[in-house]
Structure formats: structure tokens, C-alpha cells
XYZ file of C-alpha atoms in Angstrom:
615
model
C -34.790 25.991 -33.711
C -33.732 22.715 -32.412
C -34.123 22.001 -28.876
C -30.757 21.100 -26.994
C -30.465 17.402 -25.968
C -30.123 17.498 -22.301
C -26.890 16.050 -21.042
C -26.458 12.850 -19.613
C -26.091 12.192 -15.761
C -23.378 9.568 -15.313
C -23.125 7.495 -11.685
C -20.785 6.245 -10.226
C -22.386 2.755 -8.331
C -20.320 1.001 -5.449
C -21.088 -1.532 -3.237
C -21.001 -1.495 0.695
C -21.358 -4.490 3.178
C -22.641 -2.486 5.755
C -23.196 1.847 6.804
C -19.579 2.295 7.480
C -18.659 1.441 4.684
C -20.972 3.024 2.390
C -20.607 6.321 4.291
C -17.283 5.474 3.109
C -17.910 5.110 -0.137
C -20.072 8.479 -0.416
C -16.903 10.569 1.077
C -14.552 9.342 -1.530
C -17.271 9.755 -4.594
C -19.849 7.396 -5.506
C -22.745 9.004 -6.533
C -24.441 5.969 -5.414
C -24.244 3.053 -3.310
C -26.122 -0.415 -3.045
C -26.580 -2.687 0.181
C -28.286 -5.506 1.481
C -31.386 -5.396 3.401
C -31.433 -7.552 6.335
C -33.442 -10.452 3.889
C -33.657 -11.059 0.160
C -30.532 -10.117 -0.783
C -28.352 -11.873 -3.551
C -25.258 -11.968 -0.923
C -26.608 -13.647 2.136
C -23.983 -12.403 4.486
C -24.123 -8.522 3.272
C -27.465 -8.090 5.012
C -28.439 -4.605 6.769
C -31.050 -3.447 9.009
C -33.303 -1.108 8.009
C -32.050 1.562 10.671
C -28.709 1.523 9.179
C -29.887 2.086 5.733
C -32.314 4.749 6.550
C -28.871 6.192 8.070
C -26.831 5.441 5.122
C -29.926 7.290 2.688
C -29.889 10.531 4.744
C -26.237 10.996 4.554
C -26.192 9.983 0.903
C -28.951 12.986 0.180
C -27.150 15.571 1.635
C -24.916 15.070 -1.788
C -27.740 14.327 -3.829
C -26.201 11.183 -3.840
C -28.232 7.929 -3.521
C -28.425 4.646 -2.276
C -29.909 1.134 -3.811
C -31.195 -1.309 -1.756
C -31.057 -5.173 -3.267
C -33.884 -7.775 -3.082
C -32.668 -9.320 -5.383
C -33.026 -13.098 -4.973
C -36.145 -15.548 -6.110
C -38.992 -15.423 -4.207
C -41.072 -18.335 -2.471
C -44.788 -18.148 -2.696
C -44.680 -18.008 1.536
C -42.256 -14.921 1.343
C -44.184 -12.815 -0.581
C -46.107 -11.085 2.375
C -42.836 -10.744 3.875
C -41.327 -9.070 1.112
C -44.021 -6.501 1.158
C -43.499 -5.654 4.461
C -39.548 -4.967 4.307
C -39.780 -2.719 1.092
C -42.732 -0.649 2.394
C -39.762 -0.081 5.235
C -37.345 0.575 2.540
C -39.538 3.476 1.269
C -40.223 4.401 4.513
C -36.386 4.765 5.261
C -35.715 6.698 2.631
C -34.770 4.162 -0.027
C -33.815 5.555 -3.467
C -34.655 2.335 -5.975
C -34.715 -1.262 -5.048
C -32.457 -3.967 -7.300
C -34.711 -7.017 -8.302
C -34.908 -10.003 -10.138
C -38.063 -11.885 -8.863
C -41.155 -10.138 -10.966
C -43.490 -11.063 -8.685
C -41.992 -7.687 -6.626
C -43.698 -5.610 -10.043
C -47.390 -6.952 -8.413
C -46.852 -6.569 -4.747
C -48.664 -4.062 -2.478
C -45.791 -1.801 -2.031
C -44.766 2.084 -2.156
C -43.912 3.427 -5.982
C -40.413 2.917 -5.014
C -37.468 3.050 -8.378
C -37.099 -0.345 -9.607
C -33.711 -1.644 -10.675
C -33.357 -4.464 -12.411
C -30.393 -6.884 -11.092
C -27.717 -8.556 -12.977
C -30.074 -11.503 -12.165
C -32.303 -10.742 -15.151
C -29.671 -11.724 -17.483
C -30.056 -8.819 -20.004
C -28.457 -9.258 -22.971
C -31.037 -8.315 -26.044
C -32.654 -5.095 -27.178
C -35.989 -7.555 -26.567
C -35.289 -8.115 -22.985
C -34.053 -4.304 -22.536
C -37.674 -3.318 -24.032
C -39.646 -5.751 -22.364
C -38.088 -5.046 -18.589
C -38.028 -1.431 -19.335
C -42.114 -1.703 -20.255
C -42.607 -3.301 -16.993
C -41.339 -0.244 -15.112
C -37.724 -0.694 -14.456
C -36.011 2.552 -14.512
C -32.451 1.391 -14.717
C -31.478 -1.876 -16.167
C -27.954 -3.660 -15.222
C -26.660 -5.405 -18.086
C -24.863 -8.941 -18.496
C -20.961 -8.297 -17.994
C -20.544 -10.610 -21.021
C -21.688 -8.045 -23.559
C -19.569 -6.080 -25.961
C -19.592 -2.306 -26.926
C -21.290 -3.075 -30.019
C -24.305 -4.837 -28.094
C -24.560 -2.549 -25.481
C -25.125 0.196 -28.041
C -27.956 -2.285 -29.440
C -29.563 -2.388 -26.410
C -29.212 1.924 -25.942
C -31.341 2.441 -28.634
C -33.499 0.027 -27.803
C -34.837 1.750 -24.599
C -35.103 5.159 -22.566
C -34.143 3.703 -19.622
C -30.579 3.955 -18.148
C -28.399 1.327 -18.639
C -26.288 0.046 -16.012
C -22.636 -1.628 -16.635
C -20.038 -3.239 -14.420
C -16.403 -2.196 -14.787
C -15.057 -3.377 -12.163
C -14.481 -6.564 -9.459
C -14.910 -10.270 -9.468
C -16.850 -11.922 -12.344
C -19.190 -15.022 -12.528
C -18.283 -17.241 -15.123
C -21.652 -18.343 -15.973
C -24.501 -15.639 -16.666
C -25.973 -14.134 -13.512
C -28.779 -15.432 -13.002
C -28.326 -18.469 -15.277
C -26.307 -20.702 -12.517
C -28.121 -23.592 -10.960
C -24.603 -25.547 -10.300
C -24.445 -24.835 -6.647
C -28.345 -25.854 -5.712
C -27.829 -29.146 -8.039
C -24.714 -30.054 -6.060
C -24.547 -28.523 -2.828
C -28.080 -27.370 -2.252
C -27.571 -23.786 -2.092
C -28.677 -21.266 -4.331
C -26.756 -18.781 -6.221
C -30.451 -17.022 -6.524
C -30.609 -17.083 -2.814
C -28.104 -15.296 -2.009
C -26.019 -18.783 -0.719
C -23.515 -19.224 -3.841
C -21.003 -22.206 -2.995
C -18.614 -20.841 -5.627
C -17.918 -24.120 -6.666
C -16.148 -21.704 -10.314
C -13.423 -21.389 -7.822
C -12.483 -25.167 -7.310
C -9.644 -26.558 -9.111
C -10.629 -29.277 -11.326
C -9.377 -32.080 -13.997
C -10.296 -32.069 -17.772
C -10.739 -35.460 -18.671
C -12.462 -37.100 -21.590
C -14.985 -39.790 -21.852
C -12.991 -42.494 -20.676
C -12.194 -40.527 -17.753
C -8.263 -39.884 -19.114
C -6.642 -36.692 -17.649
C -6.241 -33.795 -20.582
C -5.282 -31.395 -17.690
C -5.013 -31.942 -13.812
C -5.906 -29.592 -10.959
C -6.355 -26.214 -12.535
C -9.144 -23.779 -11.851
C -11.091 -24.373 -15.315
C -13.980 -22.211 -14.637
C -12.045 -19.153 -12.252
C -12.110 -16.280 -14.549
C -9.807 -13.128 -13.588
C -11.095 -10.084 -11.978
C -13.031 -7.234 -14.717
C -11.173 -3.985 -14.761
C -13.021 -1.748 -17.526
C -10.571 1.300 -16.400
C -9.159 1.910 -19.835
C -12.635 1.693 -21.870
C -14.746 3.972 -19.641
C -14.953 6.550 -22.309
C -16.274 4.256 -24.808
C -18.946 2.540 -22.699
C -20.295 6.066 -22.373
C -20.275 6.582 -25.735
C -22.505 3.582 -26.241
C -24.861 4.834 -23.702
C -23.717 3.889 -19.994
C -24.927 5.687 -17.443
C -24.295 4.303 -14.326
C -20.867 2.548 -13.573
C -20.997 -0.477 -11.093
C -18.382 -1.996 -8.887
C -18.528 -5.091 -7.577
C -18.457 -5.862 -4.206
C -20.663 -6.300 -1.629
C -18.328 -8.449 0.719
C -15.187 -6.568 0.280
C -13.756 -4.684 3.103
C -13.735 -0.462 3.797
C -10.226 -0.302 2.072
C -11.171 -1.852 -1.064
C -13.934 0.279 -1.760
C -11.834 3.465 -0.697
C -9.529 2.635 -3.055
C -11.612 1.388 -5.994
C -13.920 4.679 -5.748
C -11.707 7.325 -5.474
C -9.611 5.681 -8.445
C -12.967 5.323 -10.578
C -14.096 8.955 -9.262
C -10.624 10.586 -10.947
C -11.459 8.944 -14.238
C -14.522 10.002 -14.271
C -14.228 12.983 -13.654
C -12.028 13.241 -16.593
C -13.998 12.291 -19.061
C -17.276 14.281 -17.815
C -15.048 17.244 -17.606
C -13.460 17.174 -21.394
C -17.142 16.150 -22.474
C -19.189 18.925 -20.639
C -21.545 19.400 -23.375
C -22.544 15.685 -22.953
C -22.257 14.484 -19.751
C -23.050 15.846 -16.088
C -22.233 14.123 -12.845
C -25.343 12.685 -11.037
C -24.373 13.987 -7.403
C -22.684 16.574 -5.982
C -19.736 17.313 -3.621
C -16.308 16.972 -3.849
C -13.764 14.058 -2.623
C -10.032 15.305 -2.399
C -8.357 11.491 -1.746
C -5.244 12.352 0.491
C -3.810 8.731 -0.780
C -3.203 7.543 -4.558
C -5.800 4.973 -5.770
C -4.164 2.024 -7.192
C -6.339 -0.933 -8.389
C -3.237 -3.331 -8.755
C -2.922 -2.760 -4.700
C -6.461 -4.102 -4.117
C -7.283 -8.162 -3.955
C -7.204 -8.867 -7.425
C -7.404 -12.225 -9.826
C -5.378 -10.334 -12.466
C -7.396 -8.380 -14.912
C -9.643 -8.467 -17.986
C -11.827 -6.612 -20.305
C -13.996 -10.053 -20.724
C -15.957 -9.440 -24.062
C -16.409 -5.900 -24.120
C -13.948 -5.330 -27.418
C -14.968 -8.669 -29.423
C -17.447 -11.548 -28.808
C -15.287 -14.181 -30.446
C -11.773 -14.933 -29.622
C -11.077 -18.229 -31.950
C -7.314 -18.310 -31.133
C -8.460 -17.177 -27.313
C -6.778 -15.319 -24.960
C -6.474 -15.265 -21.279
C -9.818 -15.259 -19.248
C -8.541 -17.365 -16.175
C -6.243 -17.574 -13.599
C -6.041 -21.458 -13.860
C -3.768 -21.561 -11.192
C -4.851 -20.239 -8.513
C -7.771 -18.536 -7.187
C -6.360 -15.814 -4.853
C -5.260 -12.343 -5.204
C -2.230 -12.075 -7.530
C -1.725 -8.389 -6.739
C 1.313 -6.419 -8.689
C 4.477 -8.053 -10.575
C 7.042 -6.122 -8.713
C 10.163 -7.777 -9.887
C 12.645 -11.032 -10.220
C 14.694 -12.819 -7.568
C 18.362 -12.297 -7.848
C 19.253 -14.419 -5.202
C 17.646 -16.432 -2.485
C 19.441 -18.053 0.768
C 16.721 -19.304 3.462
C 14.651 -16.404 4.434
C 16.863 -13.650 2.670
C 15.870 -12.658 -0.323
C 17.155 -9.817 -3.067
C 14.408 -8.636 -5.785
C 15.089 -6.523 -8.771
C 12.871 -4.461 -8.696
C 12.113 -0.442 -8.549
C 9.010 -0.607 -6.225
C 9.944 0.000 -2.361
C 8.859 -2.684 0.150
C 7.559 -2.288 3.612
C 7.715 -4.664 6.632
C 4.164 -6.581 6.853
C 4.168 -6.882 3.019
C 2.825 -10.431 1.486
C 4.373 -11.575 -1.477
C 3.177 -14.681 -3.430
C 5.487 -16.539 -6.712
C 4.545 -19.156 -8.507
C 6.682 -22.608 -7.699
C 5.442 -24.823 -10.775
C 1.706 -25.096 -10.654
C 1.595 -23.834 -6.857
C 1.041 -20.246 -6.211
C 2.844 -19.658 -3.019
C 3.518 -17.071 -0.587
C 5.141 -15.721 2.720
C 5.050 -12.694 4.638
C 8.110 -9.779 4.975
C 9.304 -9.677 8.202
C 11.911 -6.851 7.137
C 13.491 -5.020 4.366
C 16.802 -3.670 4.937
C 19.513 -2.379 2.473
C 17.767 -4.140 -0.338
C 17.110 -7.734 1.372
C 14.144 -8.758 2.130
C 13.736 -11.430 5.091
C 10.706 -13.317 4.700
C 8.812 -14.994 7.853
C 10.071 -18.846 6.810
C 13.185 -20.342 5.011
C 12.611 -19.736 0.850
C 14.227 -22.082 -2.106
C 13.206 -19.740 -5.062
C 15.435 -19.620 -8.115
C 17.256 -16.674 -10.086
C 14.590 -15.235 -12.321
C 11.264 -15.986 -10.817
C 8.990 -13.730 -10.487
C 7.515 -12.218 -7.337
C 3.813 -10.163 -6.813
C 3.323 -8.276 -3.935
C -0.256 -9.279 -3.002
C -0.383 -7.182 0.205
C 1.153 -3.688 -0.061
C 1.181 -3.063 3.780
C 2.061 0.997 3.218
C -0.628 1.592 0.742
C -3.085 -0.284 2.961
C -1.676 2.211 6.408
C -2.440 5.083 4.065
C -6.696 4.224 3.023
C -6.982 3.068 6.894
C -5.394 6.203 8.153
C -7.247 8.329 5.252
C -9.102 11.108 6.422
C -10.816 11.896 2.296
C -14.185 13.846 2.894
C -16.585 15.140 0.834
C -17.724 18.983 0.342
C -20.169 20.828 -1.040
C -19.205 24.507 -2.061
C -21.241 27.410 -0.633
C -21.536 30.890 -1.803
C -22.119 33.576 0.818
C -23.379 37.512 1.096
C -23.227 39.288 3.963
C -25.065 42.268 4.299
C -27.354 44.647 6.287
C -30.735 45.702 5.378
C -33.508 47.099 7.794
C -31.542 46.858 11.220
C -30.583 43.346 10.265
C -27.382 41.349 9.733
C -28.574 39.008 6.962
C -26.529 36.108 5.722
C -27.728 34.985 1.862
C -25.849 31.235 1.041
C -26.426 29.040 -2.463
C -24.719 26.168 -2.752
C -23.825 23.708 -5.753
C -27.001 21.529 -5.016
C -29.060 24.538 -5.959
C -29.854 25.529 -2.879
C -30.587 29.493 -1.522
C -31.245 30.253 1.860
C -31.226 33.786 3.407
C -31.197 33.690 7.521
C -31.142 36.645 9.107
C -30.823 38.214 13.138
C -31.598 41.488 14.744
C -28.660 43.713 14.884
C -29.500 47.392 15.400
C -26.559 47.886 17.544
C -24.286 47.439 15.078
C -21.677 50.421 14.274
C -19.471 51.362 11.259
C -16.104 49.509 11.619
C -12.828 51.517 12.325
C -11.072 49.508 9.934
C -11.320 47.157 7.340
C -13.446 43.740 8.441
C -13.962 42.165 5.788
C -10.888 39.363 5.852
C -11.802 38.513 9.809
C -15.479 38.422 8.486
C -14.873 35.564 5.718
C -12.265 33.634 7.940
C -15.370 33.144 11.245
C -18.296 32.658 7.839
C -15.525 29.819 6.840
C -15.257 27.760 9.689
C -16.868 25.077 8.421
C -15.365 22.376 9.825
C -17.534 19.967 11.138
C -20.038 20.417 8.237
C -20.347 18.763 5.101
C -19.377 22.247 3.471
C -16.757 24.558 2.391
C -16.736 28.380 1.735
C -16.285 28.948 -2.516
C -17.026 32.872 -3.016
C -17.954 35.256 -0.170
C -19.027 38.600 -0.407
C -18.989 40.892 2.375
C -21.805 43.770 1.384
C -21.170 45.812 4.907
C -18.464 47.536 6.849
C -20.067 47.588 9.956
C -18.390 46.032 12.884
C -19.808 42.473 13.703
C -18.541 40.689 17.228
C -17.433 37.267 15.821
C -19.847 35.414 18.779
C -23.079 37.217 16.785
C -21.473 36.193 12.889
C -20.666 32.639 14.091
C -24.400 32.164 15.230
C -25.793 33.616 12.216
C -23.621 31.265 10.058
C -24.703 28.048 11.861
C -28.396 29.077 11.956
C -27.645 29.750 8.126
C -25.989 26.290 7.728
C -29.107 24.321 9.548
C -31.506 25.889 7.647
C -29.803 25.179 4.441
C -29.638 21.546 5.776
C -33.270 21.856 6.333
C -33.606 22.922 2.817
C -31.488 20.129 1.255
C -33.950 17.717 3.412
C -36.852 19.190 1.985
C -36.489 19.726 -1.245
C -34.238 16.369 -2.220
C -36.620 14.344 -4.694
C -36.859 10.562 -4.923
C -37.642 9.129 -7.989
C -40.705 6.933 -8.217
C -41.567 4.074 -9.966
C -42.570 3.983 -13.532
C -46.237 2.834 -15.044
C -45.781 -0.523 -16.016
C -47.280 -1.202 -19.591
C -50.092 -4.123 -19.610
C -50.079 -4.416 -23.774
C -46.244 -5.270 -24.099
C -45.637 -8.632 -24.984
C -42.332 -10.269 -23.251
C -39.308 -10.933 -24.490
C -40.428 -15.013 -25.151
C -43.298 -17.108 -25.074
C -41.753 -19.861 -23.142
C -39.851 -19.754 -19.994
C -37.806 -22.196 -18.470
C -35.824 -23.326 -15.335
C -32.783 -20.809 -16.017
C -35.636 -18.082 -16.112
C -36.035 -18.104 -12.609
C -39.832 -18.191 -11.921
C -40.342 -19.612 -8.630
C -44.043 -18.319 -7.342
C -47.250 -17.849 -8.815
C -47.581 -13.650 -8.829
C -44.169 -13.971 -11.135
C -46.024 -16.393 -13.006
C -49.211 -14.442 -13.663
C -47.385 -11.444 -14.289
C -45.604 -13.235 -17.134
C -49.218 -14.726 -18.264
C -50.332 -11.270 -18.547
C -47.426 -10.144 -21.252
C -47.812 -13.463 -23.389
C -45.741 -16.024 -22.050
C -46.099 -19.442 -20.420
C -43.588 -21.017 -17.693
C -42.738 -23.903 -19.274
C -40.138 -24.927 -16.240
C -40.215 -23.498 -13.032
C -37.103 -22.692 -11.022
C -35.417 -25.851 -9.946
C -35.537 -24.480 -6.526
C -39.138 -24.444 -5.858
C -38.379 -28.242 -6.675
C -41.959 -28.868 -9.330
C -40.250 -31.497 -11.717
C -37.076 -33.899 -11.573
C -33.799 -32.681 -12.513
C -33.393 -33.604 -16.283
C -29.918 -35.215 -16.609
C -29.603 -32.561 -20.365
C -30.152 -29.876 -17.776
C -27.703 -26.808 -18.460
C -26.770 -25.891 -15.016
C -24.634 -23.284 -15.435
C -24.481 -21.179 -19.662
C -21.321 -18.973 -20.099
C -19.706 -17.231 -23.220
C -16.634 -18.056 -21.475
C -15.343 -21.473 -23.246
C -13.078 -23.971 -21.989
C -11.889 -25.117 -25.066
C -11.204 -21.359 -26.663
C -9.353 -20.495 -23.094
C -6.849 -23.410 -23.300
C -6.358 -22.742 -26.946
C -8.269 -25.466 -28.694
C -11.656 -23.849 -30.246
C -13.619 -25.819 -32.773
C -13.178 -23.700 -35.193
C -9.635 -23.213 -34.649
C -7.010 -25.094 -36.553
C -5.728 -26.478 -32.974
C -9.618 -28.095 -32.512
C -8.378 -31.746 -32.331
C -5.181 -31.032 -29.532
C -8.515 -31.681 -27.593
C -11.410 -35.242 -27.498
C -14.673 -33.945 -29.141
C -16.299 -34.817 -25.661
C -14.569 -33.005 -22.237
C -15.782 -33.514 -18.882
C -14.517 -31.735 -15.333
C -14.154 -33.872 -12.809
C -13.934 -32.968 -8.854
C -14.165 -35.501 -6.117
C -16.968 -37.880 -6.916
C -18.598 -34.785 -9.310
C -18.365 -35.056 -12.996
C -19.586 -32.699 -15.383
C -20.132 -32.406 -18.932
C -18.065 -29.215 -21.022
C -21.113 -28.872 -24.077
C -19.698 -26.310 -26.337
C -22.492 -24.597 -28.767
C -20.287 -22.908 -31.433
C -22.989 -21.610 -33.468
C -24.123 -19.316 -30.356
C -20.181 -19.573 -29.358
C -21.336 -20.737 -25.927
C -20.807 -23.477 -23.299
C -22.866 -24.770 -21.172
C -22.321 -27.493 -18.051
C -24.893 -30.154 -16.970
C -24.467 -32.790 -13.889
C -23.344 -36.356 -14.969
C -23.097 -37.768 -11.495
């Protein structure tokens, strides 16, 4: 007889700045969280000390939840003894897994700590899935430019989980594969010091330096919002379901998690013979999730349906940069800082709302709303018909600050007497069973019925993390409710004992010495930048052929591809090669910023584009 495949855990990932807010994010439902330690990390100012973590991993275990750490940028050959030393105090803390990209961390002197590997890695073949997953990474991220059809390449490629984005800002160029900020600016994306020079506006000229298009934000793509194609990426073999985020405030991630954690949910729950959520507890939100009411670029699936779009379709938000928020309606009519909008949705005093006023996106605040006219904070000159976002919705925003969402684990309780003893048995959904019980031989059959007065003191749970499910009441003897309330919170601190003890960390898988990587020649964009990453990669068959450009052995070739993107310029403004529209644009494009100018290449057979540095 067939053995039955064991279902699949599914996580829930979000990010957190700092403890707050991924204590936050554990309340309303992540089943995991990743932060910043106080160095190393990929978003310089999202750093944590180890204290707070430690804090942030005990809390998170109490749910069998858990909680990533990232050190996840290149490493110098100086920092390598450091590094050591901060995730042996990771382990120590309590860390679940660490997120890396620098493969000299696969040689170091540290604890068997999880490894993760970070969007850094840039996995987008079966070949790199196999090679990373050889080298003892237990849960591989995966480039947000891939579609369904790859991802389910890369599932059967590997046994380890495979980690997917749904949702937040996106780079335009593959993570990892961005060297445009250090060549200009002299700060690394791979340090953690990202200049975001994707969000500048710029012009598309052509080789004579003519304007094709003036001041537009060429290389800002719109926000990822996978909401609507959950379900299929776990199909494909997603396991673990990653926000973006790691700057973003408490609200955001409120509001992003418990909206994620609903749909979830769903799906787990009409797939229950597949799929099994990878913590426990349960979030009731007392507000309703809304992505559109979070900072937002406007939306897209990216690639994830199709990898070619000849006739294109939206990517960008070339005019501006900033949150868009909702459509909410059209102006009727406009007189100096009154303002009527058709429109069904009800606006508060303290709302922002934004239009766009040719190719400005502009904005004011409400001062006040009343019978249907809004008076904005300055004099307006906005014309029947154009259409206004709300890009701060200041009563949904009052409701996540003010929300009070927390997170429960269901107990089951017995309480009975045996030997002269009133015993309290609890099991909760963690698969915990504790039995605590105290000396009571003074007790005396009840009068009357005790059993209701007996459940309401066993559930006052109130300031725990848990709530009273089932509860049995195996005695009618009389109990004074001072002697059952101290049996129930010596019952609850042992079963938090219990939790402590018996909560497992993963460790870090064997890495194989025979496998052979996933090329025999690596270059700049690969990210090698000391000499235990380099030896690591001599070991499994390949040679660096080009070190990092940070570690600054070699002179910037002037071919260089500084940043490589399946995003294309060209296919965005509606003018692909292999379109019948090809020639409405010069063979040759260049974007051009102050005294920067930069060269569009456009690889059609890949369907790529990639940017070097004229001057």
C-alpha cells in the first residue's frame, strides 16, 4: 500500500524593521518574520541588536512561529571574523535560519544554524536551485521575475522549499545583479546602501542625444501584488510566501499580513489534504485589510503569467514614483479649496489625495468633508472629470494604530480528582500535554452544580497567549475559585515551560563536496568579493573570472552590464523589436540624468535588457 505524501507546510514570511514591529507581525499571522541584525544586512538602516531579536525569537516560538535573521550582503575578506562572531550570537539568541548571499558564510566557523538563501543569489534555473540546495541551503528565495511555469521547473528540480515574493516594492534589475548605484554613487546595492537611482526620472534620448521622451521614471516599476495567483504558486510548489518590506512602518505590515493571512487561510483550508499551516495560533483582525490603503506604486503580477509581452503592458508608473493609493472617483466641480468628487467611498478629515495635472502627480491634504465637499488645505484648479486617488486613508490608518488583533492558541482542559488531588490535564494545538496538579484533601461534594463557575475562573486567560477551546469538568466537588485560579496558572507556566522545551530549531543541512556548480566561470554580477567565497566555488568546479566590482581588483570595463532586467524599456513604452511598432523607436536608446548617460542594450533572443555607464 502506498504511503501517504505528507502535506505541505505553507509560511507566511513578513518583514519587520525592528521587535515592535515583528511582534506585530506574529499577532496578526505570519508564520515567520525576517530582520536585520545590527551588521550585514541588505537594508542598512533596518539593523537590530541581538537582544531584540533574541526577544523577537522567543515570542515567535511560543506559536511555533519563526524568525529569519538576514546577512545578507557581500562580504570583505577583513569582515569575515566579524561575521562569525555575530551569527554564533544569532544561534545563541535563538535564531531560526539566517538569509545569505555571500558563500563564504557556507565555510565559516559558525553554529549549524538553517541557511536561507537571499534574493541576492539570483535564482532563476533548476541548475542554480540544485547547486545552492547541494551546498546546504534549506530554503531558497527565488527571482521575482520568474513565471509559474519556471517556478514549477525549478520544484522538481530540488527538495528544498522554495521561497516566492507576492507582495511589495520590486527592483527592476535582478537582485543581486545591480552594480548601478556603486558605479555612480559609490554605494552598494550588495551592501545594504542602495541609492535607488530606478526611482529617478529620466530622458530617453538617442545617439545624438535627441529627446524620444522627457522626465519620466523609465526604470520605476509598480509595486508586486501576487494576491489573486496565490493558489497557483502553490500549486507549482511555493512554500513560503514573502512580503517585502523591511523599512515599512507597523501599519503596513498589520495590514499586509492579516490581508495575506485570510487568503491563506482559504486556500489551506479548501486544500486540507495538501497543505498545512507552518505555525500555530490564531489572529482575529478587528479592522479589514485592504492592500489598496497601504503605500502603493499601483500593482502588478510582473512575469508570473507569461515571460514575453511583445505588444507590452504596464510595468511602470512613469510618472511618478510615490504612492498612488485607490481611484476613488472624478471631480465634479472645483472652486479654490472646495472640491465635490463622485464618488461612493466616504472621506475623512486628514485624508491625502493626489491627481494627476499633465505629467505632474500632485496632491493636497483634506482639511474637512462636509455635506459632500471636500475643502482641501490650499486653493485647487482641477477640471470636471479628473480623476482623484486617495493616497492616505486617515480612518483606515486610526483603525490598524488603534488595533488591538492578538494571537491565540486553543487549549483543551480536564479537571478532575484522583488520590486527594485536584489535577488540571491541558493539550493545546501545538501538541502540547501537561498535567499539574495540588493537594486538595479538603475538598467536599458541591451542593449544587459547579461546573459553569468552574470553566468561567479555568478561562480567564487574559493576559496569556491562550484561549479555553473544550473543557471538561470530571468532578463535582466544591473548589474555592482562589485554589482553581492557582492551579490554572501553575498549569499555564508549565505548559509554557513545555512549549520552551520541546520547540525544535532546524539545523543546517550537509553540504555536498562532489556537486559541481551551476557554471564554470563567474563574473562581476556573481558577487564574489573574498577569498573563502572563492575557494568554496574552486571546490565545486568553477573559476572567478571577475570579482565583485566592489572589492575594486580590475577597472570598470566601459561594456560592463551594470544593472540586467527582464523588464524592457522598449516593450514597456510599446515599441519591442519584434513588434510591428519596433521602428516608432532609434535602434540605439540611451537615459540620460544630469551629467549621467546610460546605454538601454536590449538582448531579444534572451528578451532582456541590460544598462552599462557611458559617462
Amino acid at each position: 500500500m502506498a504511503k501517504p505524501r505528507a502535506k505541505r507546510e505553507i509560511e507566511l514570511l513578513a518583514p519587520a524593521k525592528d521587535a515592535a514591529t515583528a511582534i506585530d507581525a506574529i499577532n496578526y499571522g505570519a508564520d515567520a518574520v525576517y530582520m536585520g541584525a545590527r551588521k550585514f544586512g541588505a537594508r542598512a538602516l533596518a539593523g537590530n541588536e541581538v537582544d531584540d531579536l533574541a526577544r523577537v525569537a522567543d515570542y515567535a516560538h511560543k506559536f511555533n512561529a519563526k524568525l529569519y535573521a538576514t546577512v545578507n550582503t557581500i562580504v570583505y575578506d577583513h569582515e569575515l571574523r566579524d561575521v562569525e562572531r555575530l551569527i554564533t550570537d544569532l544561534y545563541n539568541a535563538g535564531i531560526d535560519a539566517l538569509i545569505v548571499q555571500d558563500m563564504s558564510i557556507l565555510r565559516l566557523d559558525i553554529p549549524p544554524i538553517a541557511l536561507h538563501s537571499s534574493t541576492q543569489c539570483d535564482l532563476r534555473t533548476p541548475e542554480k536551485a540544485r547547486f545552492l540546495s547541494s551546498l546546504g541551503f534549506s530554503q531558497l528565495v527565488m527571482a521575482r521575475e520568474l513565471t509559474l511555469d519556471e517556478i514549477n521547473a525549478i520544484h522538481a528540480s530540488t527538495d528544498a522549499k522554495l521561497e516566492a515574493f507576492i507582495y511589495g516594492a520590486l527592483c527592476v534589475s535582478y537582485s543581486g545583479r545591480c552594480q548601478l548605484s556603486y558605479a555612480t554613487k559609490g554605494r552598494s546595492a550588495n551592501r545594504g546602501e542602495c541609492s535607488q537611482l530606478c526611482r529617478m526620472p529620466y530622458d530617453l534620448v538617442d545617439q545624438y542625444g535627441n529627446e524620444l521622451v522627457k522626465n519620466r521614471h523609465l526604470l520605476s516599476l509598480r509595486d508586486l501584488n501576487q494576491s489573486g495567483l496565490l493558489a497557483d504558486l502553490m500549486a507549482v510548489g511555493v512554500s513560503s510566501f514573502k512580503i517585502e518590506g523591511r523599512l515599512k512602518d507597523s501599519n503596513y505590515v498589520r495590514n499586509a499580513v492579516a490581508y495575506f493571512r485570510k487568503e491563506i487561510d482559504s486556500i489551506i483550508a479548501a486544500n486540507s489534504d495538501k497543505y498545512v499551516r507552518s505555525s500555530c495560533g490564531t489572529s482575529v483582525c478587528d479592522f479589514v485589510p485592504a492592500l489598496e490603503k497601504s503605500f502603493n506604486r499601483s500593482y502588478t503580477h510582473y512575469f508570473l503569467t507569461e515571460r514575453n509581452h511583445p505588444n507590452g503592458f504596464k510595468m511602470t508608473s512613469l510618472i511618478t514614483p510615490k504612492s498612488l493609493g485607490e481611484p476613488i472617483g472624478s471631480v465634479m466641480q472645483c472652486r479654490g479649496n472646495r472640491l465635490t468628487i463622485d464618488t461612493a467611498q466616504s472621506l475623512s478629515n486628514g485624508d491625502g489625495l493626489s491627481y494627476f495635472n499633465g505629467a505632474e502627480f500632485s496632491g493636497f491634504r483634506v482639511n474637512k468633508v462636509e455635506k459632500g465637499v471636500v475643502y482641501a488645505n490650499a486653493p485647487l484648479k482641477l477640471s470636471p472629470g479628473t480623476m482623484i486617488y486617495r493616497t492616505y486613508d486617515k480612518a483606515h490608518d486610526d483603525n490598524v494604530s488603534k488595533s488591538k488583533t492578538e494571537r491565540k492558541i486553543q487549549l483543551s482542559a480536564v479537571l478532575r480528582v484522583a488520590d486527594n488531588r485536584l489535577i488540571l490535564d491541558l493539550s493545546d494545538e501545538r501538541g502540547n500535554y501537561i498535567s499539574k496538579a495540588i493537594e486538595a484533601e479538603t475538598l467536599e461534594p458541591a451542593k449544587s452544580d459547579q461546573r459553569a463557575r468552574q470553566r468561567d475562573t479555568l478561562a480567564k486567560l487574559g493576559n496569556t497567549i491562550y484561549t479555553l477551546a473544550e473543557c471538561d469538568i470530571c468532578t463535582n466537588a466544591f473548589v474555592p475559585a482562589s485554589l482553581l485560579t492557582q492551579l490554572r496558572r501553575d498549569a499555564v507556566e508549565l505548559l509554557d515551560k513545555t512549549q520552551n522545551i520541546s520547540y525544535r530549531r532546524e539545523m543546517r543541512k550537509a553540504e555536498d563536496k562532489t556537486s559541481l556548480c551551476f557554471t564554470q566561470a563567474l563574473v562581476s554580477a556573481d558577487n564574489v568579493a573574498n577569498h573563502v567565497a572563492e575557494q568554496l566555488y574552486a571546490d565545486h568546479g568553477a573559476k572567478v573570472k571577475e570579482y565583485a566590482i566592489e572589492v575594486g581588483k580590475g577597472k570598470l570595463k566601459s561594456d560592463q552590464p551594470l544593472m540586467q532586467t527582464r523588464y524592457c524599456i522598449r516593450r514597456e513604452l510599446g515599441a519591442c523589436k519584434k513588434s510591428s511598432n519596433a521602428k516608432s523607436l532609434p535602434d540605439k536608446i540611451f537615459l540620460r540624468t544630469g551629467k549621467t548617460l546610460l546605454a538601454v542594450n536590449c538582448d531579444c533572443s534572451k528578451c532582456e535588457m541590460t544598462i552599462t555607464l557611458v559617462k
